[in-house]
mmCIF file of C-alpha atoms in Angstrom:
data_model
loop_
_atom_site.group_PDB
_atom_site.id
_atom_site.type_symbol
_atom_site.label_atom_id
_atom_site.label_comp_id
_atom_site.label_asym_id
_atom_site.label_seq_id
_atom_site.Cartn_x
_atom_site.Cartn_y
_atom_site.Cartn_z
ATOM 1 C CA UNK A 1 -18.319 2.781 9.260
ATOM 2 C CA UNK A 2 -21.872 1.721 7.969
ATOM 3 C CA UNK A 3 -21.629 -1.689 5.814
ATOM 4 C CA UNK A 4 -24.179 0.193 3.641
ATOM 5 C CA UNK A 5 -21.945 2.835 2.573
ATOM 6 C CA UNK A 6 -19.509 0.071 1.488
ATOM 7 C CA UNK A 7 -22.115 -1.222 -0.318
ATOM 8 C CA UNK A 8 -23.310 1.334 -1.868
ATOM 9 C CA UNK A 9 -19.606 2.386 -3.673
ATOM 10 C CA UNK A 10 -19.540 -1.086 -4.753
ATOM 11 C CA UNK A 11 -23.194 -0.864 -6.612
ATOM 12 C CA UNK A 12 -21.966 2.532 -8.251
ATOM 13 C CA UNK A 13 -18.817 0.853 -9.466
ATOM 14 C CA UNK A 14 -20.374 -2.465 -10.865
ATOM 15 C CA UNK A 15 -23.039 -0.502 -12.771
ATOM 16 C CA UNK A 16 -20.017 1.492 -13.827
ATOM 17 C CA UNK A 17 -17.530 -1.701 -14.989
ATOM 18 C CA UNK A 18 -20.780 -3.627 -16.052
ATOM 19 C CA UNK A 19 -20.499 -5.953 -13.518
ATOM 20 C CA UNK A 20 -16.330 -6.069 -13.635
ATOM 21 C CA UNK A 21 -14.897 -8.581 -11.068
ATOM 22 C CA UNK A 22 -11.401 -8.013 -10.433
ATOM 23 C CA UNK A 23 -9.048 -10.730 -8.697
ATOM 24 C CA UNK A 24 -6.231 -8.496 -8.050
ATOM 25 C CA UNK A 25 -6.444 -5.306 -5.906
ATOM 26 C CA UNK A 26 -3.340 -2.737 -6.288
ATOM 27 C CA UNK A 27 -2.766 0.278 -4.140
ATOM 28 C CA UNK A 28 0.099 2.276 -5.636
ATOM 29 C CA UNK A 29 2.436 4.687 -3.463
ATOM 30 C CA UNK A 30 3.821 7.901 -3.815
ATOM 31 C CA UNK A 31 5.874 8.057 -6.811
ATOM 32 C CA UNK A 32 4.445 4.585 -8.098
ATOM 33 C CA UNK A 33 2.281 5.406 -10.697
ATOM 34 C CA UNK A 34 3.758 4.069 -13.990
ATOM 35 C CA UNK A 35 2.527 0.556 -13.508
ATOM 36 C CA UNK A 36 -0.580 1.399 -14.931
ATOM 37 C CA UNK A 37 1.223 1.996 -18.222
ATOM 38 C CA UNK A 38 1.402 -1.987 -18.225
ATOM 39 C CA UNK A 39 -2.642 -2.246 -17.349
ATOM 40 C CA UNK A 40 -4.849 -2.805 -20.443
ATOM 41 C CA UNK A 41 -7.029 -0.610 -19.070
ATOM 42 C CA UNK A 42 -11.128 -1.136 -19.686
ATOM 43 C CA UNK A 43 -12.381 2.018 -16.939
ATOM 44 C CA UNK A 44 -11.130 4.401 -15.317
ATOM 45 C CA UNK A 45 -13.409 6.532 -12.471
ATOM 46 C CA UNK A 46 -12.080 8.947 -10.597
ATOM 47 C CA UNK A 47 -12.543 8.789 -6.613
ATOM 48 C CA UNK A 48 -14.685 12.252 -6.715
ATOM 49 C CA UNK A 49 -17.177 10.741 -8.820
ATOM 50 C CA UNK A 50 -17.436 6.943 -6.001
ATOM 51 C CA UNK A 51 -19.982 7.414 -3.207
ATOM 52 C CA UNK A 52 -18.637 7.606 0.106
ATOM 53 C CA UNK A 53 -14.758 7.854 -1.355
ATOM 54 C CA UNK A 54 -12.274 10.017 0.268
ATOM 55 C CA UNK A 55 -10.810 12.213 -2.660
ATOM 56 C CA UNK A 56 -6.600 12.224 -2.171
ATOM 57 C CA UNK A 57 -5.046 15.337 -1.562
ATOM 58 C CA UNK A 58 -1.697 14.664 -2.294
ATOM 59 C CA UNK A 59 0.143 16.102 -5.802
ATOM 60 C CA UNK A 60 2.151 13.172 -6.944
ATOM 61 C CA UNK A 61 -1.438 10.630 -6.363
ATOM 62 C CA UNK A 62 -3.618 10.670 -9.603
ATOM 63 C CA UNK A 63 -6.809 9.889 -7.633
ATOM 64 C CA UNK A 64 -8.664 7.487 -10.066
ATOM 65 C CA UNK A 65 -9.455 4.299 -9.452
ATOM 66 C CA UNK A 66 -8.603 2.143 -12.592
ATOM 67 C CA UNK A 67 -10.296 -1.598 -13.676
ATOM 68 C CA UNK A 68 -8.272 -3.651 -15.970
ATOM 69 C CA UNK A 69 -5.995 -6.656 -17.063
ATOM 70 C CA UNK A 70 -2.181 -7.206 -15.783
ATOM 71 C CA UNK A 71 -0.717 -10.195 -16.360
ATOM 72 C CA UNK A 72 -3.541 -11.887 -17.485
ATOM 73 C CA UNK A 73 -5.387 -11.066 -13.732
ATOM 74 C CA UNK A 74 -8.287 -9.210 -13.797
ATOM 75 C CA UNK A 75 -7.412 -5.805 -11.408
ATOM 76 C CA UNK A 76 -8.635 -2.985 -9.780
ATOM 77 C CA UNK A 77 -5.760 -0.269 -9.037
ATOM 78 C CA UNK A 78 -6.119 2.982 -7.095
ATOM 79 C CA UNK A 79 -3.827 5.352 -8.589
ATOM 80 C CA UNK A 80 -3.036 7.131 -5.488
ATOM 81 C CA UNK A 81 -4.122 6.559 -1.876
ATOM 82 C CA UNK A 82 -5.286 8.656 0.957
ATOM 83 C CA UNK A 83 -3.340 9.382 4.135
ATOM 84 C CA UNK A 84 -4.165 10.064 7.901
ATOM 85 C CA UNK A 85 -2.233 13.060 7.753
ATOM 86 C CA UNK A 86 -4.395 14.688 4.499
ATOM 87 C CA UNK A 87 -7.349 14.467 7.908
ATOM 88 C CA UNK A 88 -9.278 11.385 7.019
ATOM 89 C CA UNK A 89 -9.827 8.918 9.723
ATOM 90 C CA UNK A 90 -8.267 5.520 9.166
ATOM 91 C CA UNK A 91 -11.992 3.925 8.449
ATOM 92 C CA UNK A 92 -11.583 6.454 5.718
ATOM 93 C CA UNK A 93 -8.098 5.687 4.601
ATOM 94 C CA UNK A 94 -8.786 2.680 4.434
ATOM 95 C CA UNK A 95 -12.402 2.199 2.691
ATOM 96 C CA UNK A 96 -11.253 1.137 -0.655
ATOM 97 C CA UNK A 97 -9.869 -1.812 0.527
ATOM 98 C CA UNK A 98 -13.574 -2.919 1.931
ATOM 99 C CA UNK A 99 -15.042 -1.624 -1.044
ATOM 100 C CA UNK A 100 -12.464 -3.851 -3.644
ATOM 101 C CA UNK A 101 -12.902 -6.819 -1.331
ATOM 102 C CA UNK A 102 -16.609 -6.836 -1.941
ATOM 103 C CA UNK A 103 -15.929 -6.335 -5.731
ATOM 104 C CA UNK A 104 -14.235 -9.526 -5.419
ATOM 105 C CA UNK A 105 -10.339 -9.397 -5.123
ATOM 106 C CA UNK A 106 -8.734 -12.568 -4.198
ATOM 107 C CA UNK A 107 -5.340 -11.157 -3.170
ATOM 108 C CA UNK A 108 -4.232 -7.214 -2.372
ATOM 109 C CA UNK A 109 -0.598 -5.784 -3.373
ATOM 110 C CA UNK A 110 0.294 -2.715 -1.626
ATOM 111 C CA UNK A 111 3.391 -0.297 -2.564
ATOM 112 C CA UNK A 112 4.729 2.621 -0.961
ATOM 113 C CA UNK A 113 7.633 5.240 -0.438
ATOM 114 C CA UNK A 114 9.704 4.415 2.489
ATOM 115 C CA UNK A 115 12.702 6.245 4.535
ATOM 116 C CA UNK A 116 15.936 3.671 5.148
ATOM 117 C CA UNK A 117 15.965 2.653 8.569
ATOM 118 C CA UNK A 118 18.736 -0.135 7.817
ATOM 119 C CA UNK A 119 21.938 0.785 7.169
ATOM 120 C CA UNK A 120 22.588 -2.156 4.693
ATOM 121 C CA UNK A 121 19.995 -0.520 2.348
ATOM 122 C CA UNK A 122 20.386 2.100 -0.084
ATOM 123 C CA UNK A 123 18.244 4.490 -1.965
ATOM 124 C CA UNK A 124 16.078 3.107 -4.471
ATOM 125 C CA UNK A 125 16.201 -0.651 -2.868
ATOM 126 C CA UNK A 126 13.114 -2.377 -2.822
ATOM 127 C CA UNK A 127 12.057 -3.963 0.520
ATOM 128 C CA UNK A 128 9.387 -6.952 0.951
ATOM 129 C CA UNK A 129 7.663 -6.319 3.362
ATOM 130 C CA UNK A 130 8.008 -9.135 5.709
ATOM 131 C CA UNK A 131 5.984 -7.888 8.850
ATOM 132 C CA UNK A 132 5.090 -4.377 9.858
ATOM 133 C CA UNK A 133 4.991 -2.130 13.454
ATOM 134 C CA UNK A 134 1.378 -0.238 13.937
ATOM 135 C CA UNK A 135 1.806 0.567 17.472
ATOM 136 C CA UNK A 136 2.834 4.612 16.396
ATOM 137 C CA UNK A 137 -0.806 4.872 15.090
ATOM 138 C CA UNK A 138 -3.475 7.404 17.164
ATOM 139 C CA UNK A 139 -6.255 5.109 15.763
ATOM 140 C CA UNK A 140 -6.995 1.867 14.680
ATOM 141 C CA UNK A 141 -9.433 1.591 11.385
ATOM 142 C CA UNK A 142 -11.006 -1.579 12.998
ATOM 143 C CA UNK A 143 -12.076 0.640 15.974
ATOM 144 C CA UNK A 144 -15.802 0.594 16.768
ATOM 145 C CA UNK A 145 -18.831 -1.517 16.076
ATOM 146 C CA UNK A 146 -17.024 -4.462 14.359
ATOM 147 C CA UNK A 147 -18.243 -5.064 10.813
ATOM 148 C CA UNK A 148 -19.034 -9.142 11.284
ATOM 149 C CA UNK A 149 -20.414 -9.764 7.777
ATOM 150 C CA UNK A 150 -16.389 -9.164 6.615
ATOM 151 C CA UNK A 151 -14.403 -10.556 9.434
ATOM 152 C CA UNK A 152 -14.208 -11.063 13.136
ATOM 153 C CA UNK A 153 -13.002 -8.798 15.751
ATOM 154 C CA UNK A 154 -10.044 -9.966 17.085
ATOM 155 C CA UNK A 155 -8.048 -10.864 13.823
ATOM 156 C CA UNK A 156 -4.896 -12.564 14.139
ATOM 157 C CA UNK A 157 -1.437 -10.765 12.635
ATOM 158 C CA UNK A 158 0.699 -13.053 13.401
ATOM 159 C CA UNK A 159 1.511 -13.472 9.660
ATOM 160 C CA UNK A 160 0.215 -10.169 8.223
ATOM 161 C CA UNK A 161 2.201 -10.629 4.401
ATOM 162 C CA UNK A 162 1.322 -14.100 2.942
ATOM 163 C CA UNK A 163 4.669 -15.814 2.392
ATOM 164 C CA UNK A 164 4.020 -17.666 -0.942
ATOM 165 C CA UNK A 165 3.940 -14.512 -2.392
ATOM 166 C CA UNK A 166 6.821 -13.054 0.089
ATOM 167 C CA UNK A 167 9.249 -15.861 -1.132
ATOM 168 C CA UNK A 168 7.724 -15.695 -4.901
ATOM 169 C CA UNK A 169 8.794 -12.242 -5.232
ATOM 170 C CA UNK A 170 12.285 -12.763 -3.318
ATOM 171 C CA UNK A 171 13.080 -15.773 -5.872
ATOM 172 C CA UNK A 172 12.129 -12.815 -9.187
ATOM 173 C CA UNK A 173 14.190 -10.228 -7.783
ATOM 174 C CA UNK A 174 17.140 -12.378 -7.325
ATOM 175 C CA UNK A 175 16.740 -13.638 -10.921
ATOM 176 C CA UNK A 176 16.696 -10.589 -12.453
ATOM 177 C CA UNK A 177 19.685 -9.161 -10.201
ATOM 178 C CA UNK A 178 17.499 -6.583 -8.034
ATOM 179 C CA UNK A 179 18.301 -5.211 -4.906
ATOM 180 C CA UNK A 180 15.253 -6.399 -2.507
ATOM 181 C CA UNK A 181 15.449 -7.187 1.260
ATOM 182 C CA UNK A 182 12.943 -8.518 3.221
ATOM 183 C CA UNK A 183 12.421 -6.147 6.249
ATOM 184 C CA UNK A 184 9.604 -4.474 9.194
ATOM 185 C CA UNK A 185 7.859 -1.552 7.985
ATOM 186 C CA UNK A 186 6.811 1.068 10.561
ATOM 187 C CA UNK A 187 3.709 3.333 10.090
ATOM 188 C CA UNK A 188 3.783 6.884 11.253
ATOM 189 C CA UNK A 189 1.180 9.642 11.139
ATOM 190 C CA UNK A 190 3.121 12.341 9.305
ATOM 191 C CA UNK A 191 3.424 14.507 8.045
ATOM 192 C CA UNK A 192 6.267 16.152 9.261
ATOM 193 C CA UNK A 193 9.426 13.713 9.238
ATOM 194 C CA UNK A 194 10.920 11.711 11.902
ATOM 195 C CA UNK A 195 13.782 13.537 14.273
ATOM 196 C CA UNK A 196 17.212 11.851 14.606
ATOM 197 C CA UNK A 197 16.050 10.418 18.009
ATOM 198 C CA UNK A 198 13.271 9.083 16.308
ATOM 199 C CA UNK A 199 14.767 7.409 13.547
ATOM 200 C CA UNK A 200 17.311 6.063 16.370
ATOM 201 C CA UNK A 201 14.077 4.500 18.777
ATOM 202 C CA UNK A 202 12.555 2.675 15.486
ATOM 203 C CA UNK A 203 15.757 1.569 14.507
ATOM 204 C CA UNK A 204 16.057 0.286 18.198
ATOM 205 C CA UNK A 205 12.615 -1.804 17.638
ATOM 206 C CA UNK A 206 13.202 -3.723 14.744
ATOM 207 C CA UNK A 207 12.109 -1.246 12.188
ATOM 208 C CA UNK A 208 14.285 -1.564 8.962
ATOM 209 C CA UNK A 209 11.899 1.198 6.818
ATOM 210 C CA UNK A 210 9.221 3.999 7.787
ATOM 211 C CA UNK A 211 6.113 5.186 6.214
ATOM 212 C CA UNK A 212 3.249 7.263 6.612
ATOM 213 C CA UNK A 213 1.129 4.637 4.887
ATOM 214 C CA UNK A 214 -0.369 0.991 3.982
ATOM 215 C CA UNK A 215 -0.259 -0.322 7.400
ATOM 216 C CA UNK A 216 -4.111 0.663 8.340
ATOM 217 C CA UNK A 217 -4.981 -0.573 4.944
ATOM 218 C CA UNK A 218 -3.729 -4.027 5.300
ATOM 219 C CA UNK A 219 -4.870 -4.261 8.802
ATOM 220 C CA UNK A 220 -8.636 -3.919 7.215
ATOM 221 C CA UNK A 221 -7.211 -6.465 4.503
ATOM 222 C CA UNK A 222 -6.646 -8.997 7.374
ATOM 223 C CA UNK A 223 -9.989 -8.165 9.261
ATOM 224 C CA UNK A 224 -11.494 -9.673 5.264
ATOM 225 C CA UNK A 225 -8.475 -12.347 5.854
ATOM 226 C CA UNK A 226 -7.035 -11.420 2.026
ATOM 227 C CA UNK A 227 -3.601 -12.377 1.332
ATOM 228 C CA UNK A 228 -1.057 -9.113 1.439
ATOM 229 C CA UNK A 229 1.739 -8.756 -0.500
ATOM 230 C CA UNK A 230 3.713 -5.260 0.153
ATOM 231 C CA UNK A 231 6.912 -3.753 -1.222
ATOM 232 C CA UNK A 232 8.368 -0.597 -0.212
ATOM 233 C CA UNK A 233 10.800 1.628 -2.273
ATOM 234 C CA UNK A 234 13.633 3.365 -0.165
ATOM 235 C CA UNK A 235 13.531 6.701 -1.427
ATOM 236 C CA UNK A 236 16.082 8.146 1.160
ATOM 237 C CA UNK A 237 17.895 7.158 3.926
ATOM 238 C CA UNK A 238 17.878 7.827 7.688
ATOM 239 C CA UNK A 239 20.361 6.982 9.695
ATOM 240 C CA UNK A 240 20.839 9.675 12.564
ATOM 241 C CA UNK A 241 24.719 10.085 12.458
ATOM 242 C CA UNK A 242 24.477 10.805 8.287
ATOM 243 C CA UNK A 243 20.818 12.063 8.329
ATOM 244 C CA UNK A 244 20.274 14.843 5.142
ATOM 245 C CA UNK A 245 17.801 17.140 4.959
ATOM 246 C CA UNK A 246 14.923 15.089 3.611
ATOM 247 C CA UNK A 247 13.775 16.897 -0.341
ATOM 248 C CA UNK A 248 10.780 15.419 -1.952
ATOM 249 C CA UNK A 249 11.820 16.237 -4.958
ATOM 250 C CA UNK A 250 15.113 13.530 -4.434
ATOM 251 C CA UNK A 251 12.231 11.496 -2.807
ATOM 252 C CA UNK A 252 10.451 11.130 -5.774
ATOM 253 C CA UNK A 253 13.543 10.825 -8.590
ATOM 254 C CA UNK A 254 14.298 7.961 -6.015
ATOM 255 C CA UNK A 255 10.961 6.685 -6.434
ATOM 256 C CA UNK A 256 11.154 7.227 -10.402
ATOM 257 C CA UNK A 257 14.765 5.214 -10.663
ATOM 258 C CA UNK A 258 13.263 1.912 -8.487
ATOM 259 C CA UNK A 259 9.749 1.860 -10.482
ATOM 260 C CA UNK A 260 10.583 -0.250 -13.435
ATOM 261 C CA UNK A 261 12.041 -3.133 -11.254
ATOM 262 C CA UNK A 262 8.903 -2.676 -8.841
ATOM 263 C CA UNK A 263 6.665 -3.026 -11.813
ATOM 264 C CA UNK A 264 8.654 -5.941 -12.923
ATOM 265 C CA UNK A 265 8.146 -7.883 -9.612
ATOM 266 C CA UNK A 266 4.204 -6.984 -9.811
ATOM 267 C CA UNK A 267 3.745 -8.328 -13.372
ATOM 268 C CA UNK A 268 5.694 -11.397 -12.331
ATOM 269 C CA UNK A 269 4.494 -12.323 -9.392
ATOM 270 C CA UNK A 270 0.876 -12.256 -10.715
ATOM 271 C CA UNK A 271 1.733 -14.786 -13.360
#
């Protein structure tokens, strides 16, 4: 990945926001989308129109990137995100996070749809995401000539999700009466879904929800050492003895139903 390129997105979008500086990145899931009913929103560009952006592919992502106020923060929020499976590479997926670092974020919020690894969750639970697995993942997006005007090369991840926020969020979902566990997100290619054998082996590693998703993104967010904060919605669940044939359309009413108490967390915790 050139640094120009970077650059160059970020000199199209200031000219575009008159000079906008958001504190707050948001990168909304599948499914996720109605928290930008809450932003006051002052531009909206879509990711066809940014230099260098990958455009998403996927239905149910709105592919614009939006600037705005939430909560009295200053944000930038992609409405939709891009996937290794839609044939980007993960320098590619994850791009917008380099490009809304040098905008100015102070902190980055990720969400995403997740399958139930744990058998105490249900569908529609919210997990915090207290550490995630990457090892499933043909590539890494820090791969190559390492990019030393935005972080070193050999990051540490031994606390990936920063834990003020982690425990802020814990402390509003149990006020309001949410279901939210903290748990290990896994990262998997897609974008077929996992076999029963599968779901048993990341089960067996300490996996407690899968996605195809975020992972390579916050990776790139360490590399710029931003604080993470990530929350998954279980959309369905999959334990191998009572696996069902997975139905996006269920994935998504799932994703619909948890939405307003995911919003709620967002707008809270960036109070």
């Amino acid at each position: 990945m050139e640094f120009s390129h970077i650059q160059e997105a970020v000199d199209f979008l200031k000219k575009q926001t008159q000079d906008f500086q958001p504190q707050v990145g948001i990168i909304l899931g599948t499914g996720l989308g109605s928290l930008v009913d809450d932003i006051t929103i002052q531009a909206s560009i879509s990711y066809e129109n940014i230099p260098h952006f990958p455009v998403s592919t996927v239905e149910s992502h709105k592919g614009k990137l939006l600037f705005g106020t939430l909560s009295g923060k200053k944000v930038v929020c992609m409405q939709g995100r891009f996937h290794y499976y839609e044939g980007y590479s993960m320098q590619q997926v994850s791009f917008p996070v380099r490009v809304m670092k040098l905008l100015g974020i102070e902190q980055l919020i990720v969400s995403n749809a997740a399958g139930g690894l744990n058998p105490a969750y249900q569908t529609s639970d919210l997990m915090l995401i207290q550490d995630h697995i990457s090892l499933f993942l043909p590539e890494n997006p820090l791969r190559g000539t390492n990019l030393h005007e935005l972080g070193d090369r050999f990051p540490d991840m031994s606390e990936v999700y920063d834990t003020s926020m982690l425990e802020k969020a814990a402390k509003i979902a149990k006020i309001h009466q949410i279901r939210a566990h903290k748990g290990v997100y896994v990262s998997v290619t897609g974008p077929q879904l996992e076999t029963r054998s599968e779901y048993r082996l990341l089960r067996q590693l300490g996996a407690d929800a899968v996605g195809m998703s975020t992972v390579p993104e916050v990776i790139v967010a360490r590399h710029m050492n931003l604080p993470v904060f990530g929350i998954s919605v279980i959309t369905d669940m999959c334990i191998p003895e009572t696996l069902e044939k997975a139905e996006l359309s269920k994935i998504l009413a799932a994703a619909y139903q948890a939405e307003p108490l995911m919003t709620l967390i967002i707008k809270e915790l960036l109070k």
